[in-house]
Coordinates of C-alpha atoms in Angstrom, one line a residue:
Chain A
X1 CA -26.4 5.2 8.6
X2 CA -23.1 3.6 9.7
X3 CA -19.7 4.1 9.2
X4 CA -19.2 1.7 6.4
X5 CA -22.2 2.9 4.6
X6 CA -21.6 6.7 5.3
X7 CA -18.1 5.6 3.3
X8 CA -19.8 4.4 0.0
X9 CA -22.5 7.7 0.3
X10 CA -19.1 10.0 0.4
X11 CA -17.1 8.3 -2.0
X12 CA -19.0 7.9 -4.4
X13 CA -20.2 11.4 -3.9
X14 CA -16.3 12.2 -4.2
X15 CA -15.4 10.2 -7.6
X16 CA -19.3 11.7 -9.1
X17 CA -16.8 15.0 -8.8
X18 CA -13.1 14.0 -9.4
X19 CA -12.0 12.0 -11.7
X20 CA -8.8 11.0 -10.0
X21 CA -10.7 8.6 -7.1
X22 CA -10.6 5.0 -7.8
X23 CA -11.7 2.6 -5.6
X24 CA -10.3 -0.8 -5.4
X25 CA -11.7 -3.6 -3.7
X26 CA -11.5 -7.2 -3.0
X27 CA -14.9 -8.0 -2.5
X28 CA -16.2 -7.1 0.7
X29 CA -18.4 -3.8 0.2
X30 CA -18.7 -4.0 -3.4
X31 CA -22.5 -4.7 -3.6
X32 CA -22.9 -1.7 -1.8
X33 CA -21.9 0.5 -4.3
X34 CA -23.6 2.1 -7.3
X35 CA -22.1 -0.5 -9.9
X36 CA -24.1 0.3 -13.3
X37 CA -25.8 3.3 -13.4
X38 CA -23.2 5.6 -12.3
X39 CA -20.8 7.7 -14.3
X40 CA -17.9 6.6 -12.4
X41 CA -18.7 2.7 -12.8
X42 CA -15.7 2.0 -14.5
X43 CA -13.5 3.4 -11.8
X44 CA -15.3 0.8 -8.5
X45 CA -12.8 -1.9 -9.7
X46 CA -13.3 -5.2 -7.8
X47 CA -10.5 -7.6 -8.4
X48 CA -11.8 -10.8 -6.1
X49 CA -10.4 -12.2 -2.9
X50 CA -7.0 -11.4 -3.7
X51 CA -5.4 -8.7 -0.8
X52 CA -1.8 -8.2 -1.4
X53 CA -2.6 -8.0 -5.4
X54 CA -5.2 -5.4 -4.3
X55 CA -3.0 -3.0 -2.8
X56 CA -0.1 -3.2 -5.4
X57 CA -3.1 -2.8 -8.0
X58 CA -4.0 0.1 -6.6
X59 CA -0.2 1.5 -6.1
X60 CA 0.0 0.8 -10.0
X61 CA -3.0 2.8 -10.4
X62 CA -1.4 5.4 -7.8
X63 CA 1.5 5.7 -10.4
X64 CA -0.8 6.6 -13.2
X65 CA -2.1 10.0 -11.5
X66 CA -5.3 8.8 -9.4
X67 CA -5.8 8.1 -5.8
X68 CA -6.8 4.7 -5.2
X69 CA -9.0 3.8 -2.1
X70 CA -8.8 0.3 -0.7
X71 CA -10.6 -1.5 1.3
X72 CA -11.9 -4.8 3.0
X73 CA -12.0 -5.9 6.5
X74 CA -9.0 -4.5 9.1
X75 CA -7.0 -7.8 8.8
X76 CA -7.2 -8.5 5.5
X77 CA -6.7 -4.6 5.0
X78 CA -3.7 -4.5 7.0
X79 CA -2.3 -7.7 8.4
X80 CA -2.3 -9.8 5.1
X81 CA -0.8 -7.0 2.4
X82 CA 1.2 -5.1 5.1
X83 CA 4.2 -5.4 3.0
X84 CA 2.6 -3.9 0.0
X85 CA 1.4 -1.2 2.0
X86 CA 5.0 -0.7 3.1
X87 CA 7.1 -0.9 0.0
X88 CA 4.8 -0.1 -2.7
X89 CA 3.0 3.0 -1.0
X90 CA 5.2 4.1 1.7
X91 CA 8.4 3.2 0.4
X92 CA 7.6 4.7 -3.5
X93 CA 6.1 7.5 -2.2
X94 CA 2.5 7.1 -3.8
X95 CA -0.4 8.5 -1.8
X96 CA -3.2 5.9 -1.4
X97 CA -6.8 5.9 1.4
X98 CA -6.9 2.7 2.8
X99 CA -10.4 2.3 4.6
X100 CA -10.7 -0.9 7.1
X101 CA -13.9 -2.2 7.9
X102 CA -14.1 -4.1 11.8
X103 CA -12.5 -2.3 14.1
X104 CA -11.1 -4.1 17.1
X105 CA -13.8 -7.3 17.9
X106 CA -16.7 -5.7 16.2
X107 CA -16.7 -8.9 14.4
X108 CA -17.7 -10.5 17.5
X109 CA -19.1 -13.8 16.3
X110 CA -16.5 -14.4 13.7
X111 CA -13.4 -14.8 15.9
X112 CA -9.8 -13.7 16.1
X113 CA -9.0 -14.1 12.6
X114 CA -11.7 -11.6 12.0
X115 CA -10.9 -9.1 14.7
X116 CA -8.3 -6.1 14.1
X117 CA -7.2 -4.9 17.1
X118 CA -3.4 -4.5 16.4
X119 CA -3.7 -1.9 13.1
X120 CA -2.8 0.9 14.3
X121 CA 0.2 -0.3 16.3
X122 CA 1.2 -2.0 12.8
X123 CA 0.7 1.3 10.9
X124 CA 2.1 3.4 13.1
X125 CA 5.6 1.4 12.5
X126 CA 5.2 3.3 8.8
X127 CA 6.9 6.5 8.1
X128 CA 4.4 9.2 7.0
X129 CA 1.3 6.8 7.2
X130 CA -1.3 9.0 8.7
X131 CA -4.4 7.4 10.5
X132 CA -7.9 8.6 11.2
X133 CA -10.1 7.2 14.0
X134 CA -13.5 8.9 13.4
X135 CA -16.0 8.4 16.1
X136 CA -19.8 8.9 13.7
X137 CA -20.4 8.5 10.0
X138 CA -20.5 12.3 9.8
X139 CA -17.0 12.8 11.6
X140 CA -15.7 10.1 9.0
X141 CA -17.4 11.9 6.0
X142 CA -15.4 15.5 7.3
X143 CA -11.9 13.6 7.4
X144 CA -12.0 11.9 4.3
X145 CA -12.8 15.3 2.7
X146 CA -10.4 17.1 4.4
X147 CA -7.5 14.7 3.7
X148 CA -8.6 12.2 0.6
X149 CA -6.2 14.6 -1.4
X150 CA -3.1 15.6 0.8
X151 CA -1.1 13.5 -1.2
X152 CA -0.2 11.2 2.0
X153 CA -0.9 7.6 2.8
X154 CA -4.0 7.7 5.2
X155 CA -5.8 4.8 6.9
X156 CA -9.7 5.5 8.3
X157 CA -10.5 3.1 10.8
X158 CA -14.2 2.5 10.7
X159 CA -16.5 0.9 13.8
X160 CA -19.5 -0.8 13.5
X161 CA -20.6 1.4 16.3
X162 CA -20.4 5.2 16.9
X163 CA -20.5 7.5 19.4
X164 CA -24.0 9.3 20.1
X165 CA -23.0 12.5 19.5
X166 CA -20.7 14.1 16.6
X167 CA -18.3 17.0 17.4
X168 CA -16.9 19.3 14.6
X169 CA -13.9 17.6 13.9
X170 CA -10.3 18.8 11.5
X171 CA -7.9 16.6 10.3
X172 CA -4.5 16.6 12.9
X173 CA -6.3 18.2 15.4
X174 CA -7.3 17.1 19.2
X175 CA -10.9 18.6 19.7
X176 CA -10.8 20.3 23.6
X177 CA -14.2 19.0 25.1
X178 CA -13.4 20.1 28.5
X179 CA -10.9 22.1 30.9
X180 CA -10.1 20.5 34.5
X181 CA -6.9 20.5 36.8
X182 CA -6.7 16.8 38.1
X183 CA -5.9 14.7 35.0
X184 CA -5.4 15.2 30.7
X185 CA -8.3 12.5 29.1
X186 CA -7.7 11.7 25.6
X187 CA -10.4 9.7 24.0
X188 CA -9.9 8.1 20.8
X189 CA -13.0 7.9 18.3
X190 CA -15.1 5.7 19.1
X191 CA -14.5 5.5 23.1
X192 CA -15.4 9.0 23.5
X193 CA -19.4 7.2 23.8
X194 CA -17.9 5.5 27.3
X195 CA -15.3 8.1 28.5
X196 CA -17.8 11.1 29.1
X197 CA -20.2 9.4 31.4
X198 CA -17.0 7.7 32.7
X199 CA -15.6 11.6 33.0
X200 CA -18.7 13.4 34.3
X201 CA -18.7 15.7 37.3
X202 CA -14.8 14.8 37.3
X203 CA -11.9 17.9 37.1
X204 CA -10.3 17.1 34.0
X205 CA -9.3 18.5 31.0
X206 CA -11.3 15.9 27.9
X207 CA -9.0 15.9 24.2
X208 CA -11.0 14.1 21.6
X209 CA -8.9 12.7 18.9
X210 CA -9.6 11.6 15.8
X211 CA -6.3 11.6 14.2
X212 CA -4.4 9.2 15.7
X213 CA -1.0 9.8 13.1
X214 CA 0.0 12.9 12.9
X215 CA -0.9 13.8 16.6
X216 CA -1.4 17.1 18.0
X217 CA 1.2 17.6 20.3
X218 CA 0.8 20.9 20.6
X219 CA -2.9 20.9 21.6
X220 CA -1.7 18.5 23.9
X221 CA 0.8 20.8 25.3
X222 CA -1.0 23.5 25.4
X223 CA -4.2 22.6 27.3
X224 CA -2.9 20.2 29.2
X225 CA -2.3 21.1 33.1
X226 CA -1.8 18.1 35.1
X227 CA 1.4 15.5 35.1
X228 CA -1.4 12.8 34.8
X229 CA -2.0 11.5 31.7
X230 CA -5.1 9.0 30.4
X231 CA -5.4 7.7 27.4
X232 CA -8.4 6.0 26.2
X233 CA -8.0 3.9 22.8
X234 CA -10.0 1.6 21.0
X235 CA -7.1 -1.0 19.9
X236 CA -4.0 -2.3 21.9
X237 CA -3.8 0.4 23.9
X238 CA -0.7 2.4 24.5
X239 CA 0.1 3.1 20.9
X240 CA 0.0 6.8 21.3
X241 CA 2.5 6.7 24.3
X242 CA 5.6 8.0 22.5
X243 CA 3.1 10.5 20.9
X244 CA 2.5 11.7 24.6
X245 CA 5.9 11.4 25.8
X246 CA 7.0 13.4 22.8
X247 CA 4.5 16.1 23.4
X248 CA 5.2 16.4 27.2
X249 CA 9.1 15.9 27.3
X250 CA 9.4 19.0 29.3
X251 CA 7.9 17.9 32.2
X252 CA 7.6 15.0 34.5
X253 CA 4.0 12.7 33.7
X254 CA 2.7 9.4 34.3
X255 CA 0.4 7.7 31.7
X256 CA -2.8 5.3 32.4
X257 CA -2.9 3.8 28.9
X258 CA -6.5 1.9 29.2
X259 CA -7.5 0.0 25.4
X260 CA -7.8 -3.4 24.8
X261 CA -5.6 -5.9 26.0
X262 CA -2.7 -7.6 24.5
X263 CA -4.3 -10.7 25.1
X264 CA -6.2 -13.5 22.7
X265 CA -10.1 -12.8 23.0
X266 CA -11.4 -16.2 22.1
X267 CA -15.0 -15.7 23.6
X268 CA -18.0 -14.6 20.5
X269 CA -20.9 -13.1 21.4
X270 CA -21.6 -9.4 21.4
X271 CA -19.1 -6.0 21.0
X272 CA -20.7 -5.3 24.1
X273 CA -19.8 -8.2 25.8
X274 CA -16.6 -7.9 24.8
X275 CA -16.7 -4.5 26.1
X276 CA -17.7 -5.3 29.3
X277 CA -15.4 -8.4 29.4
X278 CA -11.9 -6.2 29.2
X279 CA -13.5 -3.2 31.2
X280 CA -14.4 -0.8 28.2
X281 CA -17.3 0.7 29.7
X282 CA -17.9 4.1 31.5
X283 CA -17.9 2.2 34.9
X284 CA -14.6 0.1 34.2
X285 CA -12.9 2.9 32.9
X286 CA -14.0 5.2 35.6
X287 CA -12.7 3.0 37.8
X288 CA -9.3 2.7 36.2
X289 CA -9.1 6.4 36.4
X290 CA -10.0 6.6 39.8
X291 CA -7.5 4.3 40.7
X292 CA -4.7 6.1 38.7
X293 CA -5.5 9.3 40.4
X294 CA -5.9 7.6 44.0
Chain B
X1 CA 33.0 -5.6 -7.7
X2 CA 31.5 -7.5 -5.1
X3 CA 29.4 -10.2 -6.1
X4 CA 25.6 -10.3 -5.2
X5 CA 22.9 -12.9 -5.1
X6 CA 21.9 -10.7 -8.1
X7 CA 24.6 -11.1 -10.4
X8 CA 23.2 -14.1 -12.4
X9 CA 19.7 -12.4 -12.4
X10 CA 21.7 -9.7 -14.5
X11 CA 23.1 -11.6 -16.2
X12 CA 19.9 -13.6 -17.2
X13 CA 17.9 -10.5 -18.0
X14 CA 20.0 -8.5 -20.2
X15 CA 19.1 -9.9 -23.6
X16 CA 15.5 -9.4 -22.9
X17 CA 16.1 -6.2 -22.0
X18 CA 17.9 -5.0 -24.3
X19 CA 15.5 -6.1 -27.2
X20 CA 12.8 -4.4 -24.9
X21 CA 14.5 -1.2 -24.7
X22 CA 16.0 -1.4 -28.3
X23 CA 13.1 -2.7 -30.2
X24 CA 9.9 -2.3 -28.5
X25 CA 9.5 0.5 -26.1
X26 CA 8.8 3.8 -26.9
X27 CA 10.2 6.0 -24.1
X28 CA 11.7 9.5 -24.1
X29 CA 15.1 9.5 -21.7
X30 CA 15.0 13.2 -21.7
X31 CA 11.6 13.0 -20.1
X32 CA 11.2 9.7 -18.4
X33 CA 8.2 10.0 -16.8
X34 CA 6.2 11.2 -20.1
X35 CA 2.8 10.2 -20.4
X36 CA 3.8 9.0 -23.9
X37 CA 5.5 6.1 -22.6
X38 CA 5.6 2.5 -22.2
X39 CA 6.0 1.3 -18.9
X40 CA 8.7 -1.5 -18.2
X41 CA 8.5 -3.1 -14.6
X42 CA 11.5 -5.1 -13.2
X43 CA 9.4 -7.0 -10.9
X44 CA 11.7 -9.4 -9.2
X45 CA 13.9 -6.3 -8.5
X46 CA 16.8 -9.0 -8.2
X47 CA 20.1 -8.1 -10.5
X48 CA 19.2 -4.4 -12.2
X49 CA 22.9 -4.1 -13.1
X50 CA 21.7 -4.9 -16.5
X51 CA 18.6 -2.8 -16.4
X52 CA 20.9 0.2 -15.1
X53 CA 23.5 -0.3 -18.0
X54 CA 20.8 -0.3 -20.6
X55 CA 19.5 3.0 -19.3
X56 CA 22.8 4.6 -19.1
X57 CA 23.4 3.6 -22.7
X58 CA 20.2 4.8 -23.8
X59 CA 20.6 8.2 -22.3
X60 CA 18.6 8.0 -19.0
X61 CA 21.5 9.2 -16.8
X62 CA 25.7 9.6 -17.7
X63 CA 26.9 5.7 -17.8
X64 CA 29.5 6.7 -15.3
X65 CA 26.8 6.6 -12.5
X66 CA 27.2 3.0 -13.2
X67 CA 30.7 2.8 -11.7
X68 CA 28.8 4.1 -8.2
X69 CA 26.9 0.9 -8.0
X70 CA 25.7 0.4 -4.2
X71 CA 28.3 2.9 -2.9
X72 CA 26.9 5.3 -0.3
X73 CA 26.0 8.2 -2.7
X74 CA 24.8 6.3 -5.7
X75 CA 21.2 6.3 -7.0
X76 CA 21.8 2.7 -8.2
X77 CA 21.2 0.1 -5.4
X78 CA 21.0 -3.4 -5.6
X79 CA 17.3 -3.1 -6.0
X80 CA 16.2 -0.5 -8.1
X81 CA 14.2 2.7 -6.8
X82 CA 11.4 4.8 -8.6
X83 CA 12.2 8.2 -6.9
X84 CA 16.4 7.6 -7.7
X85 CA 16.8 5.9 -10.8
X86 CA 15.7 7.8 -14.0
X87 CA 13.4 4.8 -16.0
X88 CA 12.8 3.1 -13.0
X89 CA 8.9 2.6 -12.6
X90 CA 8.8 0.6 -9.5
X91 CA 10.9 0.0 -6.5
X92 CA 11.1 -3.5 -6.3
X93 CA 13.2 -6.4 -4.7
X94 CA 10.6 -7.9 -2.9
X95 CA 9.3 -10.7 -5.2
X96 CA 5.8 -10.8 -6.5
X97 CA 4.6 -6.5 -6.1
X98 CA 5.9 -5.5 -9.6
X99 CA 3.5 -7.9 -11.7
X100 CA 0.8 -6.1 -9.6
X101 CA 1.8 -2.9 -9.9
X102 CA 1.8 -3.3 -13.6
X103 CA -1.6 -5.0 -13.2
X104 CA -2.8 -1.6 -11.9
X105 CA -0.9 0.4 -14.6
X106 CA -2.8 -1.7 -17.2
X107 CA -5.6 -1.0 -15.5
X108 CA -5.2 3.0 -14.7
X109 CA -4.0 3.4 -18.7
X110 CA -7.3 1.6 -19.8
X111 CA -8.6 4.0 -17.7
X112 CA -7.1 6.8 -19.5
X113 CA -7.9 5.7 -22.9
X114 CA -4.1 5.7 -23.2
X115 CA -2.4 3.0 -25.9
X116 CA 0.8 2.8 -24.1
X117 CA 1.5 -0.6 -23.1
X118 CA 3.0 -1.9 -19.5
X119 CA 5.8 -4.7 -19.9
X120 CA 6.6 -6.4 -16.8
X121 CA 9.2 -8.8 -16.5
X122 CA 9.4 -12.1 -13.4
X123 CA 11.8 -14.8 -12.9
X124 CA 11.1 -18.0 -11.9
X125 CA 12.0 -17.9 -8.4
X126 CA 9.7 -15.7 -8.0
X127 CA 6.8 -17.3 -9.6
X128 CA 6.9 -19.1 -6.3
X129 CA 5.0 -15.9 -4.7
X130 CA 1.6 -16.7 -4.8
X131 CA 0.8 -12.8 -5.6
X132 CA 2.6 -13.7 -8.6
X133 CA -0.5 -16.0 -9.2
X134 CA -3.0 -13.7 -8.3
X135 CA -2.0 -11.0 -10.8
X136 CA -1.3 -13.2 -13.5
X137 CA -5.5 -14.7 -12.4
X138 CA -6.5 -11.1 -12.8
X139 CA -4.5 -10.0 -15.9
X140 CA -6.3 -13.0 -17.9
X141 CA -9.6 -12.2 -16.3
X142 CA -9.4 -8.4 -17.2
X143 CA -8.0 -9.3 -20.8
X144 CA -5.7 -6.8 -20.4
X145 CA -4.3 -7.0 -23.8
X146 CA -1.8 -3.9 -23.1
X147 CA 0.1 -5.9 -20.0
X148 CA 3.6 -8.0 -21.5
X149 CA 4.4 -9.9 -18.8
X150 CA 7.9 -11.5 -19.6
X151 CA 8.9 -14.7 -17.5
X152 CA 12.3 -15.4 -17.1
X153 CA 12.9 -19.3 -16.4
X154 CA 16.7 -20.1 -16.0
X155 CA 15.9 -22.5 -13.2
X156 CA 16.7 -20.5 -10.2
X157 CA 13.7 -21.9 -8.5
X158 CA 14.3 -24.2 -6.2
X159 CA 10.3 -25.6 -6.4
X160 CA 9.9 -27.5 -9.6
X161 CA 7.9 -25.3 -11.3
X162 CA 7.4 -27.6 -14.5
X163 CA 5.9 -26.7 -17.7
X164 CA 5.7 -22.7 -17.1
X165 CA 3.9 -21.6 -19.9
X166 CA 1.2 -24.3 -19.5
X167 CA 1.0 -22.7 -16.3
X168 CA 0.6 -19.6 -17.0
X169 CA -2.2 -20.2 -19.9
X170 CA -4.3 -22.7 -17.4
X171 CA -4.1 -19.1 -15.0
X172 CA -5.9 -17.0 -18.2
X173 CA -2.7 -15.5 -20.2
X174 CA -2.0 -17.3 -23.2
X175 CA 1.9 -17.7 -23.8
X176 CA 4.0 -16.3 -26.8
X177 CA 7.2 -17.0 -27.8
X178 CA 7.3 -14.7 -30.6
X179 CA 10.2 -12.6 -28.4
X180 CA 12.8 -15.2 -28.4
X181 CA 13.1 -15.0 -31.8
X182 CA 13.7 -11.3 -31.3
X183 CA 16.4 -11.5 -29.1
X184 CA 18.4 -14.1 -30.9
X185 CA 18.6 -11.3 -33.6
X186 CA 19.7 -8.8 -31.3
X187 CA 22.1 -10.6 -28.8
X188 CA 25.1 -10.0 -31.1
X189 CA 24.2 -6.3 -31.4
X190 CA 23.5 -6.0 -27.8
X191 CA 26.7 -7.3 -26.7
X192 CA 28.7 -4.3 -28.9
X193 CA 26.7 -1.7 -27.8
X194 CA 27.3 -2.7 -24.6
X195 CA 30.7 -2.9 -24.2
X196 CA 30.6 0.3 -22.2
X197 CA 28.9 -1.8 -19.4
X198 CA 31.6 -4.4 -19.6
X199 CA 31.6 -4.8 -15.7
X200 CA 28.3 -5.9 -16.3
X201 CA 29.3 -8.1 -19.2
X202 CA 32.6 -10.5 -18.3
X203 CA 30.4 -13.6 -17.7
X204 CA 27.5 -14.0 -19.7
X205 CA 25.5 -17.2 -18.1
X206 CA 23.8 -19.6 -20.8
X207 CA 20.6 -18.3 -19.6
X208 CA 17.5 -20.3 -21.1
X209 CA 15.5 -17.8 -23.4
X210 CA 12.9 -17.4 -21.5
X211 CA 8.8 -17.8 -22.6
X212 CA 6.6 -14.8 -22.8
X213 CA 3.4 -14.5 -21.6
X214 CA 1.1 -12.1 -23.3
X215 CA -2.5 -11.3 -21.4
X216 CA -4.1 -10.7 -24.7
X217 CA -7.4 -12.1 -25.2
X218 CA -6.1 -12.7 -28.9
X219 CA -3.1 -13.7 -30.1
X220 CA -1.3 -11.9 -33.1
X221 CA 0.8 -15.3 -34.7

């Protein structure tokens, strides 16, 4: 099971329970959900390729009492209605999920327009928007629970693929995988499948992190004892800098911020050519470590 | 007061909102977010001087909150906000979210079985937002026959926008013009009610009446 179908399984496990979850689509996943049968039918509401009217639908609905999830593919999740996300959630203070779908180029073959690589930069510019980078269906499943009802704005940014193994993960909290003296890893979601072999036999201390927005500073702070700092993330990287700065203020630190480029990826092919391309593999980012620490 | 882009928006709207509020709504100003209530949506956002006035007179909040207009402590701003403004569903002022949003509070009400009805009302200008189009696509398609939507067209649009209500019944809505009659009525009564909100009433433009759109799948007359 992947991500995207671990996300119909759990929410339509969630709205079978409370009547408050209403998901709104535009399109893309709605075959895959129970459409007929199912008690909660009435509340899977696809509205057709129309983005922007989606997520003001689904603040409307947010008005009413419910929590709407939305969804489609990253860009046309975030990119396209980004000012509806803005000023009809953030700004009115509704609480919405907003699930993407392609993370990053895991739409290898269909090009740029397709790719979503910039979301969380974009959605960290919001006030309050949280955002949850899950590394396995099951890790996803445990944060949307945790969170689906905090009565905040939260985006979940789904991969196609997923890291072998699944740690037990909270909501707002860095996981500590590891203790070491010569450098602070943090791995975001879905590059903690390339940063442990990258990391082995190395003295480091290894943070998971799953939630991007709010960061945990503190676990930060407190496990953290070296002034080198790497972060590992699976979109532009270097959008949990300020996070990091923030966290560490007290002392002097210097950040490797390894992610994918700010650059225009115009080759198709595989993920994992893309990958290897940009240097998002346990060797190329073992490397960039090594350097760092040299 | 200074002027604002918005002025002749207010100035445009007020009639129609003032039969709204005076005839047609049901809304409790003691208890304006009661599940009991119709829901009115400024959508364009632009000029809710009128919209402010009509609340203060109708007990939302004391009419001397209107003399605060924009200053740094008032709750009324040049757009209006849901989480200041008693009455105010939706922040808007960003043209082409509040037909949505009132899309989705059709929808959410159907979903509660609820009989209250959502009124939403757009200018022209802002019928140049293709979200504008989108909703108005959807509200036909779900027959949402408890969804008002109330275009304003005093040629403020800069794109020709032609024959408007043919428009709006090739998207799926059938148009009404039922209202117009309404607020003929009511414009003289409006005016002396009003007169507490004269710094909203000095310069009345001539305003065409605009056409209604109803998303009903039938129409009553």
């Amino acid at each position: 099971m992947n991500m995207r179908q671990q996300m119909v399984k759990t929410l339509e496990e969630l709205m079978a329970c409370d009547e408050r979850l209403v998901v709104v689509l535009a399109v893309i996943s709605y075959s895959l959900f129970n459409q007929t049968t199912s008690a909660f039918a009435k509340r899977i509401l696809n509205l057709g390729i129309m983005e922007q009217t989606m997520v003001s639908v689904a603040a409307g609905i947010a008005m009413e009492g419910f929590i709407p999830v939305v969804h489609s593919i990253t860009p046309f999740l975030v990119e396209r209605p980004f000012e509806q996300i803005k000023d009809d959630f953030c700004y009115q203070q509704l609480s919405g999920k907003f699930i993407s779908t392609g993370a990053s180029y895991d739409y290898s073959t269909e090009g740029m327009t397709h790719h979503g690589s910039g979301d969380v930069q974009i959605l960290r510019s919001l006030p309050g928007m949280q955002i949850v980078v899950p590394g396995t269906p099951g890790e996803f499943d445990a944060l949307l629970r945790e969170s689906y009802a905090n009565g905040a704005n939260t985006y979940f940014r789904l991969n196609v693929q997923s890291n072998p193994r699944e740690y037990p993960v909270r909501f707002g909290k860095l996981a500590v995988l590891k203790r070491g003296k010569q450098a602070t890893v943090i791995a975001v979601g879905p590059m903690l499948a390339a940063v442990l072999p990258a990391v082995e036999n190395m003295d480091v201390t290894l943070l998971y992190c799953t939630t991007v927005a709010p960061f945990d500073g503190e676990t930060l702070r407190e496990t953290s004892q070296s002034s080198n700092i790497v972060l590992v993330e699976p979109y532009y990287g270097g959008a949990l800098t300020p996070d990091i700065w923030a966290a560490l203020q007290q002392s002097p630190i210097r950040i490797e911020a390894i992610g994918v480029p700010h650059q225009l990826l115009t080759h198709y092919g595989t993920p994992r050519q893309h990958d290897e391309a940009i240097g998002l593999t346990p060797q190329g980012i073992r490397c960039r470590i090594e350097a760092f620490l040299a | 007061m200074l002027r604002q882009h918005g002025d002749e928006s207010a100035h445009s709207t007020l009639d129609v909102l003032w039969v709204l509020y005076d005839r047609i709504l049901r809304y409790d100003p003691k208890n304006p977010r009661s599940e009991d209530r119709d829901r009115f949506v400024l959508s364009k956002g632009h000029g809710p001087e009128a919209l402010y006035a009509i609340l203060a007179a109708k007990g939302f909040f004391p009419i001397a909150s209107l003399k605060t207009f924009m200053a740094w402590e008032s709750i009324l701003g040049s757009h209006p906000d849901r989480n200041q403004v008693p009455g105010i569903e939706a922040s808007t002022g960003s043209l082409g979210h509040g037909l949505s949003m009132a899309v989705g509070m059709a929808l959410a009400l159907r979903l509660k079985k609820s009989e209250r009805r959502v009124f939403a009302l757009i200018g022209d200008g802002e019928c140049n937002e293709g979200s504008i189009w989108e909703a108005i696509l959807l509200a036909g398609s779900r027959q949402l026959s408890n969804l008002t939507c109330i275009a304003m067209n005093n040629h403020s649009s800069s794109l020709e926008l032609g024959d408007l209500a043919a428009k709006f019944a090739a998207f799926g809505g059938l148009p009404r013009r039922s209202m117009a009659a309404h607020m003929h009525k009511s414009m003289r009564h409006s005016r002396e009610e009003m007169t507490h909100a004269r710094w909203l009433l000095s310069q009345r433009s001539n305003s065409e009446l605009s056409i209604s759109l109803s998303a009903e799948g039938k129409m009553k007359t």
